[in-house]
Short mmCIF file of C-alpha atoms in Angstrom, two decimals:
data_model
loop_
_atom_site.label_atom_id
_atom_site.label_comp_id
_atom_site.label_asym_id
_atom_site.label_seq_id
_atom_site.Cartn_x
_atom_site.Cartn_y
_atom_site.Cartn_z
CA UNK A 1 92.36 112.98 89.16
CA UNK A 2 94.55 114.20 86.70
CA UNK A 3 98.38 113.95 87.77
CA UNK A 4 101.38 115.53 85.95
CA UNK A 5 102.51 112.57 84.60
CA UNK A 6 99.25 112.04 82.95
CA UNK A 7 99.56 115.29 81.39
CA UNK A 8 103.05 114.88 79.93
CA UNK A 9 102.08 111.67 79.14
CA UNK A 10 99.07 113.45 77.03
CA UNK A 11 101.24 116.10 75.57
CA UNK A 12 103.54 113.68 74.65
CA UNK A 13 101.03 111.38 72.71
CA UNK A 14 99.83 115.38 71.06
CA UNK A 15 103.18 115.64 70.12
CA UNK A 16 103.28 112.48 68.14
CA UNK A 17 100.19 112.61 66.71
CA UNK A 18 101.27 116.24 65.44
CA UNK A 19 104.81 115.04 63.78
CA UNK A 20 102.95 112.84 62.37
CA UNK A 21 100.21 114.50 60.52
CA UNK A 22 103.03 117.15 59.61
CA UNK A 23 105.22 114.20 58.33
CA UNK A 24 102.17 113.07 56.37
CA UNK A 25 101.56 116.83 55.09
CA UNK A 26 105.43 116.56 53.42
CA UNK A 27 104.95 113.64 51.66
CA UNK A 28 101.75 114.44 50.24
CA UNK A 29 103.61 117.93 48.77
CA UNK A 30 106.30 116.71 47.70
CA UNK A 31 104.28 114.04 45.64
CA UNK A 32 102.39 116.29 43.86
CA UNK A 33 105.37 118.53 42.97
CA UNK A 34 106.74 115.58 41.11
CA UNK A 35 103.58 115.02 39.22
CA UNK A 36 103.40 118.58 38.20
CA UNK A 37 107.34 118.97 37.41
CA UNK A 38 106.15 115.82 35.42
CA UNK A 39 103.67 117.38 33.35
CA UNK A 40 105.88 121.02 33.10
CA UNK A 41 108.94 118.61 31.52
CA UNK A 42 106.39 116.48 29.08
CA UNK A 43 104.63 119.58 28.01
CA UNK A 44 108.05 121.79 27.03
CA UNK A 45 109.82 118.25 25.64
CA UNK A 46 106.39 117.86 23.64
CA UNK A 47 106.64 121.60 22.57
CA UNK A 48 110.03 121.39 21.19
CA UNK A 49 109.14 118.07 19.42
CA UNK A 50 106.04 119.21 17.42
CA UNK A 51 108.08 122.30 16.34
CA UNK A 52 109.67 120.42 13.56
CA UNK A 53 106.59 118.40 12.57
CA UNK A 54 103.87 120.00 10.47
CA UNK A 55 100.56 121.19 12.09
CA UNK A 56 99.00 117.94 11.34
CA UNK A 57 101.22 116.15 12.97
CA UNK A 58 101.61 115.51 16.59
CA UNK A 59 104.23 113.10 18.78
CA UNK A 60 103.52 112.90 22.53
CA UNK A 61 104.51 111.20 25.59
CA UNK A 62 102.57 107.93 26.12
CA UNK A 63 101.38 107.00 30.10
CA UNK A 64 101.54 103.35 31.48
CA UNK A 65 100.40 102.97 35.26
CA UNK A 66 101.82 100.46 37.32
CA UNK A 67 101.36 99.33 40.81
CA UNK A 68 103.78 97.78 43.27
CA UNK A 69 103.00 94.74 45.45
CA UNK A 70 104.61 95.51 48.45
CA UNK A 71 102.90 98.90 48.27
CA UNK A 72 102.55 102.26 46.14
CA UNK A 73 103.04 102.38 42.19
CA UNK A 74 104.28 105.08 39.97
CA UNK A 75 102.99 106.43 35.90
CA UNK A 76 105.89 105.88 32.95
CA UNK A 77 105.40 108.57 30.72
CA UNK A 78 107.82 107.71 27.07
CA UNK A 79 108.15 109.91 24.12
CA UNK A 80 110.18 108.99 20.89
CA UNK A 81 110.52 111.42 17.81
CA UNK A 82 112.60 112.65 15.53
CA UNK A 83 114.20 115.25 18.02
CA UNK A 84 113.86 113.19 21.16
CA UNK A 85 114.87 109.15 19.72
CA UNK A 86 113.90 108.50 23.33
CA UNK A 87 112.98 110.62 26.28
CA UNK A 88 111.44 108.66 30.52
CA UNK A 89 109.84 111.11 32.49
CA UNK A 90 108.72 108.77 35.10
CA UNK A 91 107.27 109.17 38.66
CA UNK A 92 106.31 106.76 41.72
CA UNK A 93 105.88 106.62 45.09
CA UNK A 94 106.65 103.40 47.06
CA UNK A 95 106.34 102.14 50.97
CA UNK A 96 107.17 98.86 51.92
CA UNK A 97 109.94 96.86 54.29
CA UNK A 98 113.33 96.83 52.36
CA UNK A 99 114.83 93.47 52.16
CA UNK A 100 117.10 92.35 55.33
CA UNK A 101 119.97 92.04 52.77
CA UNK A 102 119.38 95.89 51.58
CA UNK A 103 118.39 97.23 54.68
CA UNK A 104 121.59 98.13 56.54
CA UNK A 105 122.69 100.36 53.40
CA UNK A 106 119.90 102.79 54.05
CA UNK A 107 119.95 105.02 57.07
CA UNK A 108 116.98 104.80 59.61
CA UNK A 109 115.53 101.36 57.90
CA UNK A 110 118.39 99.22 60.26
CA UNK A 111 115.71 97.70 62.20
CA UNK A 112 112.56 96.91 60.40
CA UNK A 113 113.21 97.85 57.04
CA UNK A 114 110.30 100.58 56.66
CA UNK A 115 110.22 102.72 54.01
CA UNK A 116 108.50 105.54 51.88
CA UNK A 117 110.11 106.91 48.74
CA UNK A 118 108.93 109.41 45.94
CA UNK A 119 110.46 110.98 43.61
CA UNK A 120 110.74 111.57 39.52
CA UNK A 121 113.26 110.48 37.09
CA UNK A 122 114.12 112.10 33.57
CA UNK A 123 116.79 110.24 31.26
CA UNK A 124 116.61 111.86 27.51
CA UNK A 125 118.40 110.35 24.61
CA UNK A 126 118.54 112.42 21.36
CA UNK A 127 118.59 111.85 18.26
CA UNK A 128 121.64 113.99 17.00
CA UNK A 129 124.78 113.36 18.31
CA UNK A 130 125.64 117.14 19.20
CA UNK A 131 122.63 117.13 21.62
CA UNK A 132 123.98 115.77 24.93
CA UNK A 133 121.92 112.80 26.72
CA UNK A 134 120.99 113.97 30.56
CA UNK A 135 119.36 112.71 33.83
CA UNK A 136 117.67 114.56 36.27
CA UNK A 137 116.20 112.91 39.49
CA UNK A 138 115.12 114.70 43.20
CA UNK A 139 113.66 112.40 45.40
CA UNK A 140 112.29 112.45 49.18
CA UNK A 141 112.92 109.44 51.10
CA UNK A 142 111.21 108.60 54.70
CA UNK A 143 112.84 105.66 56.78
CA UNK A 144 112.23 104.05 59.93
CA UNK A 145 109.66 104.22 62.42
CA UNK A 146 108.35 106.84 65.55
CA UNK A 147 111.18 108.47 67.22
CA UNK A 148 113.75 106.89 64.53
CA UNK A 149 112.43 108.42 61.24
CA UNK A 150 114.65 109.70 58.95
CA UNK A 151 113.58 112.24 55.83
CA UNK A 152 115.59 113.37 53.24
CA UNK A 153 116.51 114.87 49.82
CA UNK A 154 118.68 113.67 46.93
CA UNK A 155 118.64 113.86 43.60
CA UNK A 156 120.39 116.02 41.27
CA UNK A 157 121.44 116.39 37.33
CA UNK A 158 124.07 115.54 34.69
CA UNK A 159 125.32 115.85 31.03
CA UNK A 160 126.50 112.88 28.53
CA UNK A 161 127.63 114.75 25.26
CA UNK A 162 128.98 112.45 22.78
CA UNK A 163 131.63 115.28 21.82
CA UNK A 164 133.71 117.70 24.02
CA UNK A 165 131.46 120.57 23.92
CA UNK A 166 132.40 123.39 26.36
CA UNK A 167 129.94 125.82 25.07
CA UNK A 168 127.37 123.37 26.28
CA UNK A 169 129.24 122.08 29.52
CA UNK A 170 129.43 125.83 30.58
CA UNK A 171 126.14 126.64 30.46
CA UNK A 172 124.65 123.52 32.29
CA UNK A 173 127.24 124.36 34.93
CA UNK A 174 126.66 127.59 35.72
CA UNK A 175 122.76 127.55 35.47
CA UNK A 176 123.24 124.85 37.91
CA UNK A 177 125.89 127.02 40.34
CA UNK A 178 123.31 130.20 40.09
CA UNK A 179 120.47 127.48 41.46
CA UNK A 180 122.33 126.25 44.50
CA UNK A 181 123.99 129.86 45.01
CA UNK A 182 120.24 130.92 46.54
CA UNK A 183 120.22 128.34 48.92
CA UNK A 184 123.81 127.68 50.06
CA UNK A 185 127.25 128.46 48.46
CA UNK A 186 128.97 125.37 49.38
CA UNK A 187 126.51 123.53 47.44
CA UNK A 188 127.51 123.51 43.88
CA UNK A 189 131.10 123.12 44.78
CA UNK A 190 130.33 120.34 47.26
CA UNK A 191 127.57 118.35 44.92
CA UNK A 192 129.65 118.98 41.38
CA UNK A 193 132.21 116.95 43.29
CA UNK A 194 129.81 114.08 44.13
CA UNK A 195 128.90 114.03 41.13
CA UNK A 196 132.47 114.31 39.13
CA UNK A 197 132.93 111.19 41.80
CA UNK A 198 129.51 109.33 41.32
CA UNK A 199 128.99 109.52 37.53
CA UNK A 200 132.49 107.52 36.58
CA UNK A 201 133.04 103.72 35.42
CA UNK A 202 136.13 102.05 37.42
CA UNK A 203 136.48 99.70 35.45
CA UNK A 204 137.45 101.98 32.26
CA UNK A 205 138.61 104.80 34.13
CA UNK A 206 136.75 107.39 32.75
CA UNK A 207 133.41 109.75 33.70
CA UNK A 208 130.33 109.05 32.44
CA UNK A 209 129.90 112.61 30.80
CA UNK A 210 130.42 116.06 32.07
CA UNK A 211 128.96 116.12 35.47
CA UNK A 212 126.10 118.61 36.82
CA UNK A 213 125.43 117.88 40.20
CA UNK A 214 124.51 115.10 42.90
CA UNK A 215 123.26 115.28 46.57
CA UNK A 216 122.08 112.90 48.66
CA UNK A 217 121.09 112.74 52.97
CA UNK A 218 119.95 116.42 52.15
CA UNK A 219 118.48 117.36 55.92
CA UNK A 220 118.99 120.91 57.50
CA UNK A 221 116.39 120.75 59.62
CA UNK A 222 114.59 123.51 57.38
CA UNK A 223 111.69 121.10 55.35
CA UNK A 224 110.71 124.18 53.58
CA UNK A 225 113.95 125.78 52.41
CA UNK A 226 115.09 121.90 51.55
CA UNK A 227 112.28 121.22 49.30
CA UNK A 228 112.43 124.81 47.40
CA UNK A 229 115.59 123.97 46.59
CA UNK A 230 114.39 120.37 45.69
CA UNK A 231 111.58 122.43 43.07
CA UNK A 232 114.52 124.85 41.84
CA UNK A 233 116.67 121.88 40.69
CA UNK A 234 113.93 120.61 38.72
CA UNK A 235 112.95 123.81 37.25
CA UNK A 236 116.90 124.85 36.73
CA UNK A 237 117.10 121.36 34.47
CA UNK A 238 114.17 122.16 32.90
CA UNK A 239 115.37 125.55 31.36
CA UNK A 240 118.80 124.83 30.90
CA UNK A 241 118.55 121.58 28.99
CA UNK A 242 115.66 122.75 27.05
CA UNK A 243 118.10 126.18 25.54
CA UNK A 244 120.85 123.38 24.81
CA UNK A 245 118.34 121.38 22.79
CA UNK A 246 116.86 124.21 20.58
CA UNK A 247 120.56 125.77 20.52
CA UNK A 248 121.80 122.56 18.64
CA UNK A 249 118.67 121.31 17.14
CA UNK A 250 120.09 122.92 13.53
CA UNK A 251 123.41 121.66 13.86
CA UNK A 252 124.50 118.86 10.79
CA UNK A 253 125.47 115.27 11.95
CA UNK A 254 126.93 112.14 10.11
CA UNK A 255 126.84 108.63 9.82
CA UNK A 256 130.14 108.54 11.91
CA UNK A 257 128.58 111.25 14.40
CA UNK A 258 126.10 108.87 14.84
CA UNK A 259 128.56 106.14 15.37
CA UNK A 260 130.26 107.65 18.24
CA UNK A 261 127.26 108.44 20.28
CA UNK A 262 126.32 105.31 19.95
CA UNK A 263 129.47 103.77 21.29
CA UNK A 264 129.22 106.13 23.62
CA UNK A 265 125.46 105.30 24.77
CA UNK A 266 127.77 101.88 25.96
CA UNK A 267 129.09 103.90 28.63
CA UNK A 268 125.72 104.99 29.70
CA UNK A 269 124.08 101.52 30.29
CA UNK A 270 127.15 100.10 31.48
CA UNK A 271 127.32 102.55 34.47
CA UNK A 272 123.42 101.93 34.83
CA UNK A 273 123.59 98.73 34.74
CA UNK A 274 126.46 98.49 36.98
CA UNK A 275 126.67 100.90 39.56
CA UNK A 276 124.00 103.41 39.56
CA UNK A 277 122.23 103.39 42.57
CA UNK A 278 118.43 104.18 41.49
CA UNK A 279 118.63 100.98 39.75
CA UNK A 280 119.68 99.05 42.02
CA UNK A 281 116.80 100.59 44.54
CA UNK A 282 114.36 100.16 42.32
CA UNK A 283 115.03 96.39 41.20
CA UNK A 284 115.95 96.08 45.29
CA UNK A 285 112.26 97.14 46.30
CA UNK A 286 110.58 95.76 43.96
CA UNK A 287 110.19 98.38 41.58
CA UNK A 288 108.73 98.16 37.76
CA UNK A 289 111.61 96.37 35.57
CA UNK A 290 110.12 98.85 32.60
CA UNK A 291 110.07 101.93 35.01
CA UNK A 292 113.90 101.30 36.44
CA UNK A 293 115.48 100.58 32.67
CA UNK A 294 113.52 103.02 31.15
CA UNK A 295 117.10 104.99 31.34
CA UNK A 296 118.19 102.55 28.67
CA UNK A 297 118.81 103.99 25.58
CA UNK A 298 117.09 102.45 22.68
CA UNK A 299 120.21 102.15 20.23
CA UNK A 300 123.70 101.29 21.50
CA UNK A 301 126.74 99.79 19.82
CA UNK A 302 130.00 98.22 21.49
CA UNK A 303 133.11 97.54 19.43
#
């Protein structure tokens, strides 16, 4: 005989098993969306690289696989040209048990460590000075276990110009502030900041670049307006850094242009190196060394 408890009990175990294959249904999307940002970026980066070569001449992004021994892998995709000097569009996704040293810093992963992570990671570095470096990352992140799981968002995107360039600085900006406008108006005012606050060295005193935006924890209990958002930073990058690029693509440099944004590159892999956070997850989980420093840039000077 069948007793109330029995059925709760059965609805209950339902319930689970429903989460779950939901949970399981997120992941799987969002995965794919980074693979086919991933081949939207490489094919427009591609596009505006052949367009100064002659027809028999082609540069593309070259693939490398790698797998992860605690679990999952990712694809490196690298392009350098004579537009981009060097340009990462990488993906992965990961699972695993974070370390017990690196485990309290990640909400939901207190107890056991669990994990899941995917995501995709852009870091260009041009060739002419007056063409700003940027990053671009979005990420989903699943912690914990059964009734303790945690999902979320971050990500986000950001300008290094080697000159003041408020033409430029504008433009990224407000492309960016019309993106999070759809979704929420406190966003771009609330994740410029985070980012104004993330993207700075201490020990110089000074930002990184010019800022764009950062998130991260992004949960409002709506998965689906969360991850549109997720697409439409990845897309707004896209389109805004690719008009900065062909708007400056003409523009004359020298050999002391070419000195400063190199000095300035020092900045960039100092902060990397130092504080930024996706390198410290990835070298933390276990993470390709090439995939994590592919942000490096492949000339630097420090005087």
């Amino acid at each position: 005989m069948t007793t109330k408890l029995d059925m709760l009990a059965k609805l209950q175990e339902q319930k689970c098993l429903d989460n779950a294959n939901l949970l399981e249904d997120k992941k799987e999307t969002a995965t794919i969306w980074f693979a086919s940002l991933r081949d939207e970026i490489c094919k427009s980066f591609e596009e505006i690289e052949n367009s100064q070569l002659n027809k028999n001449t082609k540069i593309n992004f070259v693939q490398k696989k790698w797998q992860r021994e605690g679990g999952g892998g990712g694809i490196i995709s690298i392009m350098k040209g004579k537009i981009f000097e060097k340009v990462g569009v990488n993906i992965s996704t990961v699972y695993g048990n974070f370390s017990k040293e690196f485990r309290g810093q990640i909400p939901g992963a207190e107890e056991n460590g669990t994990f899941w992570a995917s995501g995709i990671s852009v870091v260009s570095h041009m060739t002419n000075p007056h063409i700003p470096a940027a990053h671009m990352n979005t990420r989903l992140l699943v912690t914990g276990e059964g009734n303790n799981k945690k999902i979320w968002f971050g990500g986000g995107g950001d300008l290094t110009p080697t000159f003041e360039d408020f033409e430029v600085t504008k433009l990224f900006h407000q492309d960016l502030k019309i993106s999070c406008d759809r979704y929420d108006n406190s966003y771009y005012p609330k994740f410029k900041n985070w980012c104004d606050e993330y993207f700075f060295l201490p020990h110089r005193e000074e930002a990184r670049g010019v800022g764009g935006i950062f998130f991260d924890y992004l949960n409002n209990d709506n998965w689906e307006k969360d991850f549109l958002f997720i697409k439409d930073v990845g897309k707004t990058f896209l389109s805004s850094y690719s008009k900065i690029i062909k708007n400056k693509l003409e523009k004359k440099f020298s050999k002391k242009d070419r000195e400063a944004q190199l000095i300035k590159r020092g900045r960039y892999v100092e902060f990397n190196l130092l504080y930024d956070r996706g390198t410290i997850f990835g070298l933390r989980t276990g993470g390709n060394t090439e995939a994590v420093l592919m942000s490096l840039p492949p000339k630097v000077s420090w005087i």
